[in-house]
mmCIF file of C-alpha atoms and ligand atoms in Angstrom:
data_model
loop_
_atom_site.group_PDB
_atom_site.id
_atom_site.type_symbol
_atom_site.label_atom_id
_atom_site.label_comp_id
_atom_site.label_asym_id
_atom_site.label_seq_id
_atom_site.Cartn_x
_atom_site.Cartn_y
_atom_site.Cartn_z
ATOM 1 C CA MET A 3 24.641 -10.920 1.156
ATOM 2 C CA SER A 4 25.442 -9.886 -1.807
ATOM 3 C CA ILE A 5 23.337 -11.324 -5.475
ATOM 4 C CA PRO A 6 24.843 -11.812 -8.333
ATOM 5 C CA LYS A 7 23.236 -10.283 -10.814
ATOM 6 C CA THR A 8 23.356 -13.056 -13.904
ATOM 7 C CA HIS A 9 21.529 -15.057 -10.921
ATOM 8 C CA PRO A 10 17.895 -15.199 -12.728
ATOM 9 C CA ARG A 11 15.712 -14.498 -9.503
ATOM 10 C CA TYR A 12 17.930 -11.353 -9.276
ATOM 11 C CA VAL A 13 14.801 -9.181 -8.154
ATOM 12 C CA SER A 14 13.065 -11.151 -6.025
ATOM 13 C CA LEU A 15 15.577 -11.973 -3.917
ATOM 14 C CA ASN A 16 17.299 -8.315 -4.020
ATOM 15 C CA ILE A 17 13.625 -7.562 -2.579
ATOM 16 C CA ARG A 18 13.833 -10.830 0.039
ATOM 17 C CA ASP A 19 17.034 -9.415 1.042
ATOM 18 C CA LYS A 20 15.705 -5.865 1.985
ATOM 19 C CA ILE A 21 12.928 -7.749 4.004
ATOM 20 C CA VAL A 22 15.635 -9.578 6.067
ATOM 21 C CA ASP A 23 17.572 -6.502 6.917
ATOM 22 C CA GLY A 24 14.210 -5.429 8.118
ATOM 23 C CA VAL A 25 13.512 -7.930 10.339
ATOM 24 C CA LYS A 26 17.361 -7.013 11.657
ATOM 25 C CA LYS A 27 16.900 -2.740 12.289
ATOM 26 C CA GLY A 28 13.365 -3.870 13.809
ATOM 27 C CA ILE A 29 11.166 -2.022 11.536
ATOM 28 C CA THR A 30 9.514 -5.307 10.314
ATOM 29 C CA SER A 31 8.292 -8.130 12.941
ATOM 30 C CA ILE A 32 9.160 -11.280 11.990
ATOM 31 C CA ASP A 33 5.575 -12.536 10.965
ATOM 32 C CA GLY A 34 6.013 -9.726 7.876
ATOM 33 C CA LEU A 35 8.683 -12.347 6.570
ATOM 34 C CA ILE A 36 5.760 -14.846 5.988
ATOM 35 C CA ALA A 37 3.126 -12.455 4.674
ATOM 36 C CA HIS A 38 6.543 -11.028 1.960
ATOM 37 C CA GLY A 39 6.407 -14.884 1.853
ATOM 38 C CA ARG A 40 2.700 -14.964 0.404
ATOM 39 C CA GLY A 41 3.092 -12.244 -2.057
ATOM 40 C CA GLU A 42 6.158 -14.192 -3.854
ATOM 41 C CA ALA A 43 3.791 -17.172 -4.215
ATOM 42 C CA PHE A 44 1.593 -14.398 -5.861
ATOM 43 C CA ASP A 45 3.687 -12.160 -7.601
ATOM 44 C CA TYR A 46 5.434 -16.193 -9.050
ATOM 45 C CA LEU A 47 1.661 -16.195 -10.545
ATOM 46 C CA LEU A 48 1.664 -12.990 -12.385
ATOM 47 C CA GLY A 49 3.943 -12.869 -13.891
ATOM 48 C CA GLU A 50 5.891 -10.434 -11.728
ATOM 49 C CA LYS A 51 5.384 -8.518 -13.403
ATOM 50 C CA THR A 52 2.932 -5.839 -13.630
ATOM 51 C CA THR A 53 -1.082 -6.307 -15.047
ATOM 52 C CA ASN A 54 -2.924 -4.321 -16.934
ATOM 53 C CA VAL A 55 -5.612 -4.653 -15.024
ATOM 54 C CA ALA A 56 -3.524 -3.122 -11.853
ATOM 55 C CA LYS A 57 -2.792 0.081 -14.728
ATOM 56 C CA LYS A 58 -5.981 0.514 -14.775
ATOM 57 C CA SER A 59 -5.985 0.616 -11.056
ATOM 58 C CA ILE A 60 -3.464 2.977 -10.375
ATOM 59 C CA ASP A 61 -4.898 5.557 -12.457
ATOM 60 C CA SER A 62 -8.017 5.002 -10.465
ATOM 61 C CA ALA A 63 -5.767 5.549 -6.970
ATOM 62 C CA ALA A 64 -4.120 8.612 -9.176
ATOM 63 C CA ALA A 65 -7.023 10.119 -9.574
ATOM 64 C CA LEU A 66 -8.646 9.522 -6.240
ATOM 65 C CA LEU A 67 -5.705 10.600 -4.181
ATOM 66 C CA LEU A 68 -5.611 14.564 -5.862
ATOM 67 C CA LEU A 69 -9.532 14.824 -4.881
ATOM 68 C CA ALA A 70 -8.765 13.324 -1.672
ATOM 69 C CA LYS A 71 -9.238 16.809 0.987
ATOM 70 C CA ASN A 72 -7.320 15.101 3.972
ATOM 71 C CA PRO A 73 -4.929 11.740 2.531
ATOM 72 C CA ILE A 74 -2.827 10.030 4.274
ATOM 73 C CA ILE A 75 -0.016 7.662 3.894
ATOM 74 C CA SER A 76 -0.339 4.583 6.275
ATOM 75 C CA ILE A 77 3.077 2.438 6.900
ATOM 76 C CA ASN A 78 3.764 -0.983 8.467
ATOM 77 C CA GLY A 79 6.791 -2.722 8.663
ATOM 78 C CA ASN A 80 7.348 -4.257 5.278
ATOM 79 C CA SER A 81 6.512 -1.399 2.969
ATOM 80 C CA ALA A 82 9.430 0.168 4.957
ATOM 81 C CA ALA A 83 11.504 -2.052 4.135
ATOM 82 C CA LEU A 84 10.526 -1.926 1.249
ATOM 83 C CA VAL A 85 10.011 1.181 -0.263
ATOM 84 C CA SER A 86 10.130 4.312 1.483
ATOM 85 C CA LYS A 87 12.149 6.810 -0.462
ATOM 86 C CA GLU A 88 9.635 6.046 -3.278
ATOM 87 C CA LEU A 89 7.049 6.946 -0.148
ATOM 88 C CA VAL A 90 8.554 9.191 1.236
ATOM 89 C CA GLN A 91 8.069 10.789 -2.421
ATOM 90 C CA LEU A 92 4.739 10.096 -2.952
ATOM 91 C CA SER A 93 3.724 11.753 -0.356
ATOM 92 C CA LYS A 94 5.448 14.813 -1.605
ATOM 93 C CA THR A 95 3.458 14.326 -4.420
ATOM 94 C CA ILE A 96 0.057 14.625 -3.715
ATOM 95 C CA PRO A 97 1.237 15.753 -1.087
ATOM 96 C CA ALA A 98 -0.628 13.016 1.789
ATOM 97 C CA LYS A 99 0.996 12.847 4.913
ATOM 98 C CA LEU A 100 2.773 10.342 5.899
ATOM 99 C CA GLU A 101 1.385 7.903 9.049
ATOM 100 C CA VAL A 102 2.640 4.157 11.103
ATOM 101 C CA ASN A 103 0.563 2.138 11.737
ATOM 102 C CA ILE A 104 0.716 -1.577 12.170
ATOM 103 C CA PHE A 105 -0.547 -4.830 13.757
ATOM 104 C CA HIS A 106 2.774 -6.044 15.787
ATOM 105 C CA SER A 107 2.114 -3.495 18.773
ATOM 106 C CA SER A 108 5.315 -2.116 19.137
ATOM 107 C CA LYS A 109 6.400 1.506 20.669
ATOM 108 C CA LYS A 110 9.550 0.939 19.659
ATOM 109 C CA ARG A 111 9.746 -0.009 16.350
ATOM 110 C CA GLU A 112 6.748 2.053 15.250
ATOM 111 C CA LEU A 113 9.847 4.909 16.574
ATOM 112 C CA LYS A 114 12.566 3.423 14.240
ATOM 113 C CA ILE A 115 9.188 3.146 11.025
ATOM 114 C CA LYS A 116 9.465 6.675 12.044
ATOM 115 C CA ASN A 117 13.407 7.897 11.763
ATOM 116 C CA HIS A 118 13.872 4.995 9.082
ATOM 117 C CA LEU A 119 11.587 7.540 6.833
ATOM 118 C CA ILE A 120 12.856 10.475 8.060
ATOM 119 C CA LYS A 121 16.422 9.265 7.078
ATOM 120 C CA ASN A 122 14.422 8.663 3.644
ATOM 121 C CA GLY A 123 13.256 11.497 2.791
ATOM 122 C CA ALA A 124 10.218 12.439 5.185
ATOM 123 C CA LYS A 125 9.880 16.359 6.867
ATOM 124 C CA GLU A 126 7.375 15.148 9.325
ATOM 125 C CA VAL A 127 5.402 11.642 10.645
ATOM 126 C CA LEU A 128 2.714 10.770 12.501
ATOM 127 C CA LEU A 129 2.658 8.289 15.320
ATOM 128 C CA PRO A 130 -0.771 6.829 16.578
ATOM 129 C CA GLN A 131 -1.612 8.629 19.628
ATOM 130 C CA ASN A 132 -3.718 6.433 22.510
ATOM 131 C CA ASN A 133 -5.628 8.372 23.238
ATOM 132 C CA CYS A 134 -6.908 7.808 19.473
ATOM 133 C CA LYS A 135 -8.727 5.299 18.248
ATOM 134 C CA ILE A 136 -11.364 4.455 14.921
ATOM 135 C CA LYS A 137 -14.357 2.789 15.963
ATOM 136 C CA TYR A 138 -14.231 -1.103 14.525
ATOM 137 C CA LEU A 139 -11.393 -2.587 15.276
ATOM 138 C CA ASP A 140 -10.308 -4.528 18.662
ATOM 139 C CA SER A 141 -6.405 -4.843 17.012
ATOM 140 C CA ASN A 142 -3.377 -2.662 17.932
ATOM 141 C CA ARG A 143 -4.132 -1.333 14.399
ATOM 142 C CA LYS A 144 -7.511 1.003 15.138
ATOM 143 C CA TYR A 145 -5.607 3.599 17.309
ATOM 144 C CA VAL A 146 -4.162 6.852 14.701
ATOM 145 C CA ASN A 147 -3.056 10.153 15.113
ATOM 146 C CA LYS A 148 -6.224 12.985 14.826
ATOM 147 C CA ASN A 149 -4.190 14.783 12.307
ATOM 148 C CA GLY A 150 -3.866 11.569 10.167
ATOM 149 C CA ILE A 151 -5.507 8.288 10.158
ATOM 150 C CA TYR A 152 -7.997 9.396 12.444
ATOM 151 C CA LYS A 153 -8.845 12.541 10.426
ATOM 152 C CA ALA A 154 -9.021 11.977 6.911
ATOM 153 C CA ASP A 155 -10.950 10.923 3.725
ATOM 154 C CA VAL A 156 -8.778 8.853 1.452
ATOM 155 C CA VAL A 157 -5.884 6.492 3.415
ATOM 156 C CA PHE A 158 -3.589 4.922 0.918
ATOM 157 C CA VAL A 159 -2.001 1.754 2.880
ATOM 158 C CA PRO A 160 0.196 -0.353 1.059
ATOM 159 C CA LEU A 161 -0.379 -4.067 2.782
ATOM 160 C CA GLU A 162 -3.165 -4.547 4.400
ATOM 161 C CA ASP A 163 -5.185 -6.399 5.589
ATOM 162 C CA GLY A 164 -8.716 -7.320 5.951
ATOM 163 C CA ASP A 165 -10.593 -6.548 8.558
ATOM 164 C CA ARG A 166 -8.459 -3.654 9.083
ATOM 165 C CA THR A 167 -9.881 -2.066 5.538
ATOM 166 C CA GLU A 168 -13.093 -3.201 6.540
ATOM 167 C CA VAL A 169 -13.363 -0.829 9.678
ATOM 168 C CA LEU A 170 -12.028 2.046 8.301
ATOM 169 C CA ILE A 171 -14.687 1.793 4.721
ATOM 170 C CA LYS A 172 -16.836 0.773 7.977
ATOM 171 C CA ASN A 173 -15.676 4.357 9.814
ATOM 172 C CA LYS A 174 -17.055 6.517 5.708
ATOM 173 C CA LYS A 175 -13.449 6.847 4.562
ATOM 174 C CA LYS A 176 -12.151 5.603 1.562
ATOM 175 C CA VAL A 177 -9.947 3.043 0.981
ATOM 176 C CA ILE A 178 -6.809 2.489 -1.644
ATOM 177 C CA VAL A 179 -4.829 -1.022 -1.356
ATOM 178 C CA VAL A 180 -1.946 -2.700 -2.697
ATOM 179 C CA ASP A 181 -2.081 -6.808 -2.543
ATOM 180 C CA LEU A 182 -0.676 -8.952 -5.007
ATOM 181 C CA ASN A 183 -2.731 -11.724 -3.549
ATOM 182 C CA PRO A 184 -6.673 -10.953 -6.325
ATOM 183 C CA LEU A 185 -8.335 -13.364 -3.076
ATOM 184 C CA SER A 186 -7.642 -12.229 -0.086
ATOM 185 C CA ARG A 187 -9.914 -10.286 2.507
ATOM 186 C CA SER A 188 -8.353 -6.719 2.311
ATOM 187 C CA ALA A 189 -7.856 -6.898 -2.088
ATOM 188 C CA LYS A 190 -12.029 -6.994 -2.348
ATOM 189 C CA LYS A 191 -12.429 -4.281 1.225
ATOM 190 C CA ALA A 192 -11.194 -1.390 -0.278
ATOM 191 C CA THR A 193 -12.410 0.615 -2.221
ATOM 192 C CA ILE A 194 -9.034 0.559 -5.360
ATOM 193 C CA ALA A 195 -7.180 -2.479 -4.723
ATOM 194 C CA ILE A 196 -4.344 -2.436 -6.775
ATOM 195 C CA VAL A 197 -2.749 -6.124 -7.404
ATOM 196 C CA ASP A 198 0.503 -5.673 -7.607
ATOM 197 C CA ASN A 199 4.020 -5.647 -5.843
ATOM 198 C CA ILE A 200 4.664 -2.254 -3.693
ATOM 199 C CA VAL A 201 7.603 -1.853 -5.110
ATOM 200 C CA ARG A 202 6.613 -2.010 -8.878
ATOM 201 C CA ALA A 203 3.604 0.067 -8.171
ATOM 202 C CA ILE A 204 4.559 2.959 -5.590
ATOM 203 C CA PRO A 205 6.770 4.211 -8.180
ATOM 204 C CA LEU A 206 4.002 3.987 -11.228
ATOM 205 C CA LEU A 207 1.850 5.027 -8.912
ATOM 206 C CA ILE A 208 3.594 8.757 -8.701
ATOM 207 C CA GLU A 209 4.202 8.786 -12.087
ATOM 208 C CA THR A 210 0.644 9.573 -13.112
ATOM 209 C CA ILE A 211 0.284 11.687 -10.620
ATOM 210 C CA LYS A 212 3.342 13.682 -11.758
ATOM 211 C CA ASN A 213 1.426 12.757 -15.392
ATOM 212 C CA LEU A 214 -2.181 14.013 -13.770
ATOM 213 C CA LYS A 215 -0.866 17.071 -12.352
ATOM 214 C CA ARG A 216 0.666 17.758 -15.472
ATOM 215 C CA TYR A 217 -3.273 17.467 -17.802
ATOM 216 C CA ASN A 218 -4.051 19.964 -15.339
ATOM 217 C CA LEU A 219 -7.386 17.215 -15.444
ATOM 218 C CA SER A 220 -10.829 18.709 -13.449
ATOM 219 C CA LYS A 221 -12.637 18.077 -10.411
ATOM 220 C CA LYS A 222 -15.153 16.851 -13.009
ATOM 221 C CA GLN A 223 -11.864 14.438 -15.019
ATOM 222 C CA LEU A 224 -10.755 12.599 -11.782
ATOM 223 C CA GLU A 225 -14.006 11.793 -10.468
ATOM 224 C CA VAL A 226 -14.873 10.303 -14.280
ATOM 225 C CA ILE A 227 -11.344 8.115 -13.439
ATOM 226 C CA VAL A 228 -11.977 7.204 -10.103
ATOM 227 C CA LYS A 229 -15.745 5.836 -11.345
ATOM 228 C CA HIS A 230 -14.753 4.178 -14.357
ATOM 229 C CA HIS A 231 -13.665 1.372 -11.231
ATOM 230 C CA ASP A 232 -14.828 -1.420 -10.927
ATOM 231 C CA ASN A 233 -13.245 -3.268 -7.708
ATOM 232 C CA LYS A 234 -15.034 -6.400 -7.771
ATOM 233 C CA ARG A 235 -13.711 -5.997 -12.164
ATOM 234 C CA ARG A 236 -10.824 -5.192 -11.996
ATOM 235 C CA LEU A 237 -10.351 -8.513 -9.123
ATOM 236 C CA LYS A 238 -11.989 -11.190 -11.397
ATOM 237 C CA GLU A 239 -10.086 -9.236 -14.206
ATOM 238 C CA SER A 240 -6.725 -10.628 -11.918
ATOM 239 C CA ILE A 241 -7.275 -13.573 -11.289
ATOM 240 C CA LYS A 242 -8.455 -14.427 -15.306
ATOM 241 C CA GLU A 243 -4.253 -13.387 -15.488
ATOM 242 C CA ILE A 244 -3.333 -15.156 -13.075
ATOM 243 C CA ASN A 245 -5.348 -18.415 -14.672
ATOM 244 C CA ARG A 246 -3.962 -17.336 -18.520
ATOM 245 C CA ASN A 247 -0.194 -17.821 -17.001
ATOM 246 C CA LEU A 248 -1.460 -21.499 -14.455
ATOM 247 C CA VAL A 249 -2.200 -22.887 -18.579
HETATM 248 P P1 ATP B 22 -6.604 -10.641 4.248
HETATM 249 O O1 ATP B 22 -7.628 -11.982 4.014
HETATM 250 O O2 ATP B 22 -7.488 -10.950 5.747
HETATM 251 O O3 ATP B 22 -6.131 -9.179 3.488
HETATM 252 P P2 ATP B 22 -4.071 -11.759 4.375
HETATM 253 O O4 ATP B 22 -4.667 -12.740 3.857
HETATM 254 O O5 ATP B 22 -3.852 -10.365 3.242
HETATM 255 O O6 ATP B 22 -5.327 -10.828 4.999
HETATM 256 P P3 ATP B 22 -1.940 -10.898 5.333
HETATM 257 O O7 ATP B 22 -1.593 -12.280 5.550
HETATM 258 O O8 ATP B 22 -1.153 -10.166 7.014
HETATM 259 O O9 ATP B 22 -3.591 -11.349 5.469
HETATM 260 O O10 ATP B 22 -0.539 -11.262 4.309
HETATM 261 C C1 ATP B 22 -0.342 -9.321 3.518
HETATM 262 C C2 ATP B 22 -1.041 -9.588 2.047
HETATM 263 O O11 ATP B 22 0.120 -8.854 1.781
HETATM 264 C C3 ATP B 22 -0.191 -10.970 1.249
HETATM 265 O O12 ATP B 22 -2.365 -11.206 0.730
HETATM 266 C C4 ATP B 22 -0.141 -10.895 0.338
HETATM 267 O O13 ATP B 22 0.322 -11.731 -0.469
HETATM 268 C C5 ATP B 22 0.841 -9.007 0.015
HETATM 269 N N1 ATP B 22 1.591 -8.809 -0.025
HETATM 270 C C6 ATP B 22 2.763 -9.396 0.552
HETATM 271 N N2 ATP B 22 4.007 -8.582 0.168
HETATM 272 C C7 ATP B 22 3.574 -7.981 -0.990
HETATM 273 C C8 ATP B 22 4.612 -7.273 -1.867
HETATM 274 N N3 ATP B 22 5.882 -6.019 -1.532
HETATM 275 N N4 ATP B 22 3.272 -6.132 -2.533
HETATM 276 C C9 ATP B 22 1.879 -6.436 -2.344
HETATM 277 N N5 ATP B 22 1.372 -6.913 -1.707
HETATM 278 C C10 ATP B 22 1.924 -8.158 -0.554
HETATM 279 MG MG1 MG B 23 -4.862 -8.252 2.760
#
């Protein structure tokens, strides 16, 4: 669909169009449309902008990703449809591996996501393996790659579901999520939750990592930035931001 640039909801409609296109291409599951709708509603309440709180969380996430020994970026159908190119760029900037991990089981869709990432510049994309599982999880997302999520110390999961965030933490991993809903279980359970739209947060995260690298910060300095992050407090601040917009 061609949306005129003058349309007051041009940006939002354009993003929606990308998700619909993802479904048509077989990258995004049809349920992904519902998840996107919930995201849109929260974005509306947040004023469709990156808040100052989100910027602080992005700083902490950037530092944590630079400190990681085995960072991994976990990709699902919605993030592949919206920010494939940016996630590939992020993986090169950190550097971190890319791994496909989807809720609604489909080998065909996993391969489509992988090929879509490769088309967008990825050199290597890991897929889940049938003989490799993380503990304490029943859904399809328990299957992981032994060289990827299985051995990762920090998992970056734009658009995570709450139970897997909890499980990854139980598996002794640090988890960074991007979630527009500050009330969601994923946001609450994450080590660092960035309450923002992935289409805005990922480019900003890439820039932040580049800046931290440019300043050549020591491990200690990066650790201070991470320590500064109090997830519960940041979520409260995000809710207050919504509240301010509402009144
Ligand atoms: P839980 O409470 O267990 O975390 P959930 O409500 O998050 O569950 P989903 O249906 O998987 O479960 O919701 C998807 C989440 O992704 C929603 O919280 C929604 O706000 C968020 N989301 C959707 N699109 C985007 C986007 N483009 N950027 C950031 N977050 C998004
Ligand atoms: Mg969630």
